[in-house]
CSV table of N, CA and C in Angstrom, one decimal:
chain,number,residue,atom,x,y,z
A,12,MET,N,-29.1,-14.0,-11.4
A,12,MET,CA,-28.7,-12.8,-10.7
A,12,MET,C,-27.2,-12.5,-10.8
A,13,VAL,N,-26.5,-13.2,-11.6
A,13,VAL,CA,-25.1,-12.9,-11.8
A,13,VAL,C,-24.9,-11.7,-12.7
A,14,LYS,N,-24.2,-10.7,-12.2
A,14,LYS,CA,-24.0,-9.5,-13.1
A,14,LYS,C,-22.6,-9.6,-13.6
A,15,LYS,N,-22.4,-9.0,-14.8
A,15,LYS,CA,-21.1,-8.9,-15.3
A,15,LYS,C,-20.3,-7.8,-14.6
A,16,THR,N,-19.1,-8.1,-14.3
A,16,THR,CA,-18.3,-7.0,-13.5
A,16,THR,C,-17.2,-6.6,-14.4
A,17,ASN,N,-16.6,-5.5,-14.0
A,17,ASN,CA,-15.5,-4.9,-14.9
A,17,ASN,C,-14.3,-5.8,-14.8
A,18,GLY,N,-13.3,-5.6,-15.6
A,18,GLY,CA,-12.1,-6.4,-15.7
A,18,GLY,C,-11.2,-6.3,-14.5
A,19,ASP,N,-11.2,-5.2,-13.9
A,19,ASP,CA,-10.3,-5.0,-12.7
A,19,ASP,C,-10.7,-6.0,-11.6
A,20,SER,N,-11.9,-6.1,-11.2
A,20,SER,CA,-12.3,-6.9,-10.1
A,20,SER,C,-12.2,-8.4,-10.6
A,21,MET,N,-12.4,-8.7,-11.8
A,21,MET,CA,-12.3,-10.1,-12.3
A,21,MET,C,-10.8,-10.5,-12.2
A,22,ASN,N,-9.9,-9.6,-12.5
A,22,ASN,CA,-8.5,-10.0,-12.4
A,22,ASN,C,-8.1,-10.3,-11.0
A,23,ALA,N,-8.5,-9.5,-10.0
A,23,ALA,CA,-8.2,-9.8,-8.6
A,23,ALA,C,-8.8,-11.1,-8.1
A,24,ASP,N,-10.1,-11.3,-8.5
A,24,ASP,CA,-10.8,-12.5,-8.0
A,24,ASP,C,-10.2,-13.8,-8.7
A,25,SER,N,-9.9,-13.7,-10.0
A,25,SER,CA,-9.4,-14.9,-10.7
A,25,SER,C,-8.0,-15.3,-10.2
A,26,ALA,N,-7.3,-14.4,-9.8
A,26,ALA,CA,-5.9,-14.7,-9.3
A,26,ALA,C,-5.9,-15.2,-7.9
A,27,GLY,N,-7.1,-15.1,-7.2
A,27,GLY,CA,-7.2,-15.6,-5.8
A,27,GLY,C,-6.7,-14.5,-4.9
A,28,SER,N,-5.5,-14.1,-5.0
A,28,SER,CA,-5.0,-13.1,-4.1
A,28,SER,C,-4.1,-12.2,-5.0
A,29,PRO,N,-4.2,-10.9,-4.9
A,29,PRO,CA,-3.4,-10.0,-5.7
A,29,PRO,C,-1.9,-10.2,-5.4
A,30,ALA,N,-1.1,-10.0,-6.4
A,30,ALA,CA,0.3,-10.2,-6.3
A,30,ALA,C,0.9,-9.3,-5.3
A,31,THR,N,2.0,-9.7,-4.6
A,31,THR,CA,2.8,-8.9,-3.7
A,31,THR,C,3.5,-7.9,-4.6
A,32,PRO,N,3.5,-6.6,-4.1
A,32,PRO,CA,4.2,-5.6,-4.9
A,32,PRO,C,5.7,-5.9,-5.0
A,33,ALA,N,6.3,-5.5,-6.1
A,33,ALA,CA,7.7,-5.7,-6.3
A,33,ALA,C,8.6,-4.8,-5.4
A,34,SER,N,8.0,-3.6,-5.0
A,34,SER,CA,8.8,-2.7,-4.2
A,34,SER,C,7.8,-1.8,-3.4
A,35,PHE,N,8.4,-1.1,-2.4
A,35,PHE,CA,7.7,-0.1,-1.6
A,35,PHE,C,7.0,0.9,-2.5
A,36,GLU,N,7.8,1.4,-3.5
A,36,GLU,CA,7.3,2.5,-4.3
A,36,GLU,C,6.1,2.0,-5.2
A,37,GLU,N,6.2,0.7,-5.6
A,37,GLU,CA,5.0,0.2,-6.4
A,37,GLU,C,3.8,0.0,-5.5
A,38,ALA,N,4.0,-0.4,-4.3
A,38,ALA,CA,2.9,-0.5,-3.4
A,38,ALA,C,2.3,0.8,-3.1
A,39,MET,N,3.1,1.8,-2.9
A,39,MET,CA,2.6,3.2,-2.6
A,39,MET,C,1.8,3.7,-3.8
A,40,ALA,N,2.3,3.5,-5.0
A,40,ALA,CA,1.6,4.0,-6.2
A,40,ALA,C,0.2,3.3,-6.3
A,41,GLU,N,0.2,2.0,-6.1
A,41,GLU,CA,-1.1,1.3,-6.1
A,41,GLU,C,-2.0,1.7,-5.0
A,42,LEU,N,-1.5,2.0,-3.9
A,42,LEU,CA,-2.3,2.5,-2.8
A,42,LEU,C,-2.9,3.9,-3.1
A,43,ALA,N,-2.1,4.7,-3.7
A,43,ALA,CA,-2.6,6.1,-4.1
A,43,ALA,C,-3.7,5.9,-5.1
A,44,GLN,N,-3.5,5.0,-6.0
A,44,GLN,CA,-4.5,4.8,-7.1
A,44,GLN,C,-5.8,4.3,-6.4
A,45,LEU,N,-5.7,3.4,-5.5
A,45,LEU,CA,-6.9,2.9,-4.8
A,45,LEU,C,-7.6,4.0,-4.0
A,46,VAL,N,-6.9,4.8,-3.3
A,46,VAL,CA,-7.5,5.9,-2.6
A,46,VAL,C,-8.2,6.9,-3.5
A,47,THR,N,-7.6,7.2,-4.6
A,47,THR,CA,-8.2,8.1,-5.6
A,47,THR,C,-9.6,7.5,-6.1
A,48,GLN,N,-9.5,6.2,-6.4
A,48,GLN,CA,-10.8,5.5,-6.9
A,48,GLN,C,-11.8,5.5,-5.8
A,49,MET,N,-11.4,5.3,-4.6
A,49,MET,CA,-12.4,5.2,-3.5
A,49,MET,C,-13.0,6.6,-3.2
A,50,GLU,N,-12.1,7.6,-3.2
A,50,GLU,CA,-12.6,9.0,-3.0
A,50,GLU,C,-13.5,9.5,-4.0
A,51,SER,N,-13.4,9.0,-5.2
A,51,SER,CA,-14.2,9.5,-6.3
A,51,SER,C,-15.7,9.1,-6.1
A,52,GLY,N,-16.0,8.1,-5.3
A,52,GLY,CA,-17.3,7.7,-5.0
A,52,GLY,C,-18.0,7.0,-6.1
A,53,GLN,N,-17.3,6.6,-7.1
A,53,GLN,CA,-17.9,5.9,-8.3
A,53,GLN,C,-17.8,4.4,-8.2
A,54,LEU,N,-17.1,3.9,-7.2
A,54,LEU,CA,-17.0,2.4,-7.1
A,54,LEU,C,-18.3,1.8,-6.5
A,55,PRO,N,-18.7,0.7,-7.1
A,55,PRO,CA,-19.8,0.0,-6.4
A,55,PRO,C,-19.4,-0.5,-5.0
A,56,LEU,N,-20.3,-0.9,-4.2
A,56,LEU,CA,-20.1,-1.3,-2.9
A,56,LEU,C,-19.0,-2.4,-2.8
A,57,GLU,N,-19.3,-3.5,-3.6
A,57,GLU,CA,-18.4,-4.7,-3.6
A,57,GLU,C,-17.0,-4.3,-4.0
A,58,ALA,N,-16.8,-3.4,-5.0
A,58,ALA,CA,-15.5,-3.0,-5.4
A,58,ALA,C,-14.9,-2.1,-4.4
A,59,SER,N,-15.6,-1.3,-3.6
A,59,SER,CA,-15.1,-0.5,-2.6
A,59,SER,C,-14.5,-1.4,-1.4
A,60,VAL,N,-15.3,-2.4,-1.1
A,60,VAL,CA,-14.8,-3.3,-0.1
A,60,VAL,C,-13.5,-4.0,-0.5
A,61,ALA,N,-13.5,-4.5,-1.8
A,61,ALA,CA,-12.3,-5.1,-2.3
A,61,ALA,C,-11.1,-4.1,-2.3
A,62,ALA,N,-11.4,-2.9,-2.7
A,62,ALA,CA,-10.3,-1.9,-2.7
A,62,ALA,C,-9.8,-1.6,-1.3
A,63,TYR,N,-10.7,-1.6,-0.3
A,63,TYR,CA,-10.3,-1.4,1.1
A,63,TYR,C,-9.4,-2.5,1.5
A,64,ALA,N,-9.8,-3.7,1.2
A,64,ALA,CA,-9.1,-4.9,1.6
A,64,ALA,C,-7.7,-4.9,1.0
A,65,ARG,N,-7.6,-4.6,-0.3
A,65,ARG,CA,-6.3,-4.5,-1.0
A,65,ARG,C,-5.5,-3.4,-0.4
A,66,GLY,N,-6.1,-2.3,-0.1
A,66,GLY,CA,-5.4,-1.2,0.6
A,66,GLY,C,-4.8,-1.6,1.9
A,67,SER,N,-5.5,-2.3,2.7
A,67,SER,CA,-5.0,-2.8,4.0
A,67,SER,C,-3.8,-3.7,3.8
A,68,GLU,N,-3.9,-4.6,2.8
A,68,GLU,CA,-2.7,-5.4,2.5
A,68,GLU,C,-1.5,-4.6,2.1
A,69,LEU,N,-1.7,-3.6,1.3
A,69,LEU,CA,-0.6,-2.7,0.9
A,69,LEU,C,0.0,-2.0,2.0
A,70,VAL,N,-0.9,-1.5,2.9
A,70,VAL,CA,-0.4,-0.8,4.1
A,70,VAL,C,0.5,-1.7,5.0
A,71,LYS,N,0.0,-2.9,5.1
A,71,LYS,CA,0.8,-3.9,5.9
A,71,LYS,C,2.2,-4.2,5.2
A,72,PHE,N,2.1,-4.3,3.9
A,72,PHE,CA,3.4,-4.6,3.1
A,72,PHE,C,4.3,-3.4,3.3
A,73,CYS,N,3.8,-2.2,3.2
A,73,CYS,CA,4.7,-1.0,3.3
A,73,CYS,C,5.2,-0.9,4.7
A,74,ALA,N,4.4,-1.1,5.7
A,74,ALA,CA,4.9,-1.1,7.1
A,74,ALA,C,6.0,-2.1,7.3
A,75,GLY,N,5.9,-3.3,6.8
A,75,GLY,CA,6.9,-4.3,6.9
A,75,GLY,C,8.2,-3.9,6.2
A,76,GLN,N,8.1,-3.3,5.0
A,76,GLN,CA,9.2,-2.8,4.3
A,76,GLN,C,9.9,-1.7,5.1
A,77,LEU,N,9.2,-0.8,5.7
A,77,LEU,CA,9.8,0.3,6.5
A,77,LEU,C,10.5,-0.3,7.8
A,78,ASP,N,9.9,-1.3,8.4
A,78,ASP,CA,10.5,-1.9,9.5
A,78,ASP,C,11.8,-2.6,9.2
A,79,LYS,N,11.9,-3.2,8.0
A,79,LYS,CA,13.1,-3.8,7.5
A,79,LYS,C,14.2,-2.8,7.3
A,80,VAL,N,13.8,-1.7,6.7
A,80,VAL,CA,14.8,-0.6,6.4
A,80,VAL,C,15.3,0.0,7.7
A,81,GLU,N,14.3,0.2,8.7
A,81,GLU,CA,14.7,0.8,10.0
A,81,GLU,C,15.7,-0.2,10.7
A,82,ALA,N,15.5,-1.5,10.6
A,82,ALA,CA,16.4,-2.4,11.2
A,82,ALA,C,17.8,-2.3,10.5
A,83,GLN,N,17.8,-2.2,9.2
A,83,GLN,CA,19.1,-2.1,8.5
A,83,GLN,C,19.8,-0.8,8.9
A,84,VAL,N,19.1,0.3,9.1
A,84,VAL,CA,19.7,1.6,9.5
A,84,VAL,C,20.3,1.5,10.9
A,85,LYS,N,19.6,0.8,11.7
A,85,LYS,CA,20.0,0.6,13.1
A,85,LYS,C,21.4,-0.2,13.1
A,86,VAL,N,21.5,-1.2,12.3
A,86,VAL,CA,22.7,-1.9,12.2
A,86,VAL,C,23.8,-1.0,11.6
A,87,LEU,N,23.5,-0.3,10.6
A,87,LEU,CA,24.5,0.6,10.0
A,87,LEU,C,25.0,1.7,10.9
A,88,GLU,N,24.1,2.2,11.8
A,88,GLU,CA,24.4,3.3,12.7
A,88,GLU,C,24.8,2.8,14.1
A,89,GLY,N,25.0,1.5,14.2
A,89,GLY,CA,25.4,0.9,15.5
A,89,GLY,C,24.3,1.0,16.5
A,90,ASP,N,23.0,0.9,16.1
A,90,ASP,CA,21.9,0.9,17.0
A,90,ASP,C,21.8,2.3,17.7
A,91,MET,N,22.4,3.3,17.2
A,91,MET,CA,22.3,4.6,17.9
A,91,MET,C,21.7,5.6,16.9
A,92,LEU,N,20.4,5.5,16.7
A,92,LEU,CA,19.7,6.4,15.8
A,92,LEU,C,19.6,7.8,16.5
A,93,LYS,N,19.7,8.8,15.7
A,93,LYS,CA,19.5,10.1,16.2
A,93,LYS,C,18.2,10.7,15.8
A,94,PRO,N,17.5,11.4,16.7
A,94,PRO,CA,16.2,11.9,16.4
A,94,PRO,C,16.3,12.9,15.2
A,95,PHE,N,15.3,12.9,14.4
A,95,PHE,CA,15.3,13.9,13.3
A,95,PHE,C,14.9,15.2,13.8
A,96,ALA,N,15.6,16.2,13.5
A,96,ALA,CA,15.3,17.6,13.9
A,96,ALA,C,14.7,18.4,12.8
A,97,ASP,N,13.5,18.8,12.9
A,97,ASP,CA,12.8,19.5,11.9
A,97,ASP,C,13.4,20.9,11.6
A,98,ASP,N,14.0,21.5,12.6
A,98,ASP,CA,14.6,22.8,12.5
A,98,ASP,C,15.8,22.7,11.4
A,99,GLU,N,16.6,21.7,11.5
A,99,GLU,CA,17.7,21.6,10.6
A,99,GLU,C,17.2,21.3,9.2
A,100,ALA,N,16.1,20.6,9.0
A,100,ALA,CA,15.7,20.2,7.6
A,100,ALA,C,15.2,21.4,6.8
A,101,GLY,N,14.7,22.4,7.5
A,101,GLY,CA,14.2,23.6,6.8
A,101,GLY,C,15.3,24.6,6.5
A,102,GLN,N,16.4,24.5,7.0
A,102,GLN,CA,17.5,25.5,6.8
A,102,GLN,C,18.4,25.1,5.7
Protein backbone atom coordinates (compact mmCIF):
# COMPACT_ATOMS: atom_id res chain seq x y z
CA MET A 1 0.00 0.00 0.00
CA VAL A 2 2.98 2.32 -0.24
CA LYS A 3 2.45 4.82 -3.00
CA LYS A 4 5.16 6.74 -4.76
CA THR A 5 4.97 10.42 -3.91
CA ASN A 6 6.28 13.44 -5.71
CA GLY A 7 9.76 14.79 -5.06
CA ASP A 8 8.61 17.83 -3.10
CA SER A 9 7.06 15.88 -0.25
CA MET A 10 9.96 13.43 -0.26
CA ASN A 11 12.45 16.25 0.22
CA ALA A 12 10.59 17.67 3.21
CA ASP A 13 10.15 14.23 4.80
CA SER A 14 13.70 13.02 4.22
CA ALA A 15 15.15 16.16 5.76
CA GLY A 16 13.09 15.59 8.91
CA SER A 17 12.25 19.25 9.23
CA PRO A 18 12.33 21.87 6.47
CA ALA A 19 15.16 24.36 6.67
CA THR A 20 14.71 27.65 8.45
CA PRO A 21 14.36 30.42 5.86
CA ALA A 22 17.40 32.61 5.34
CA SER A 23 15.33 35.79 5.50
CA PHE A 24 11.88 37.25 6.06
CA GLU A 25 11.53 37.77 2.32
CA GLU A 26 12.43 34.15 1.56
CA ALA A 27 9.86 32.96 4.09
CA MET A 28 7.17 35.20 2.60
CA ALA A 29 7.95 33.96 -0.92
CA GLU A 30 7.70 30.33 0.21
CA LEU A 31 4.49 31.09 2.08
CA ALA A 32 2.97 32.72 -1.01
CA GLN A 33 3.92 29.67 -3.06
CA LEU A 34 2.29 27.34 -0.52
CA VAL A 35 -0.89 29.41 -0.49
CA THR A 36 -1.06 29.31 -4.29
CA GLN A 37 -0.60 25.53 -4.31
CA MET A 38 -3.25 25.03 -1.64
CA GLU A 39 -5.73 27.38 -3.31
CA SER A 40 -5.37 25.48 -6.58
CA GLY A 41 -7.10 22.50 -5.00
CA GLN A 42 -4.74 20.12 -6.78
CA LEU A 43 -2.76 18.92 -3.73
CA PRO A 44 -3.61 15.52 -2.25
CA LEU A 45 -4.85 15.55 1.34
CA GLU A 46 -1.51 14.58 2.90
CA ALA A 47 0.35 17.20 0.88
CA SER A 48 -2.23 19.81 1.89
CA VAL A 49 -1.74 18.99 5.56
CA ALA A 50 2.05 19.17 5.14
CA ALA A 51 1.74 22.49 3.31
CA TYR A 52 -0.49 23.85 6.08
CA ALA A 53 2.02 22.76 8.73
CA ARG A 54 4.91 24.34 6.83
CA GLY A 55 2.88 27.50 6.35
CA SER A 56 2.27 27.68 10.09
CA GLU A 57 6.02 27.38 10.71
CA LEU A 58 6.69 30.15 8.21
CA VAL A 59 4.08 32.44 9.79
CA LYS A 60 5.70 31.91 13.20
CA PHE A 61 9.14 32.64 11.72
CA CYS A 62 7.89 35.83 10.06
CA ALA A 63 6.14 36.99 13.24
CA GLY A 64 9.36 36.45 15.17
CA GLN A 65 11.34 38.42 12.61
CA LEU A 66 8.83 41.28 12.78
CA ASP A 67 9.01 41.27 16.58
CA LYS A 68 12.82 41.53 16.41
CA VAL A 69 12.66 44.44 13.98
CA GLU A 70 10.04 46.20 16.09
CA ALA A 71 12.31 45.87 19.13
CA GLN A 72 15.21 47.34 17.14
CA VAL A 73 13.07 50.27 15.99
CA LYS A 74 11.98 50.92 19.58
CA VAL A 75 15.61 51.10 20.64
CA LEU A 76 16.48 53.41 17.74
CA GLU A 77 13.49 55.66 18.43
CA GLY A 78 14.07 55.74 22.18
CA ASP A 79 11.01 53.55 22.80
CA MET A 80 8.76 56.35 21.56
CA LEU A 81 7.06 54.92 18.50
CA LYS A 82 4.68 57.22 16.71
CA PRO A 83 1.42 55.84 15.31
CA PHE A 84 1.32 55.50 11.54
CA ALA A 85 -1.09 58.01 10.01
CA ASP A 86 -2.78 56.68 6.88
CA ASP A 87 -3.72 60.22 5.84
CA GLU A 88 -0.07 61.24 5.45
CA ALA A 89 0.86 58.11 3.50
CA GLY A 90 -1.57 58.84 0.69
CA GLN A 91 -0.46 62.42 0.14
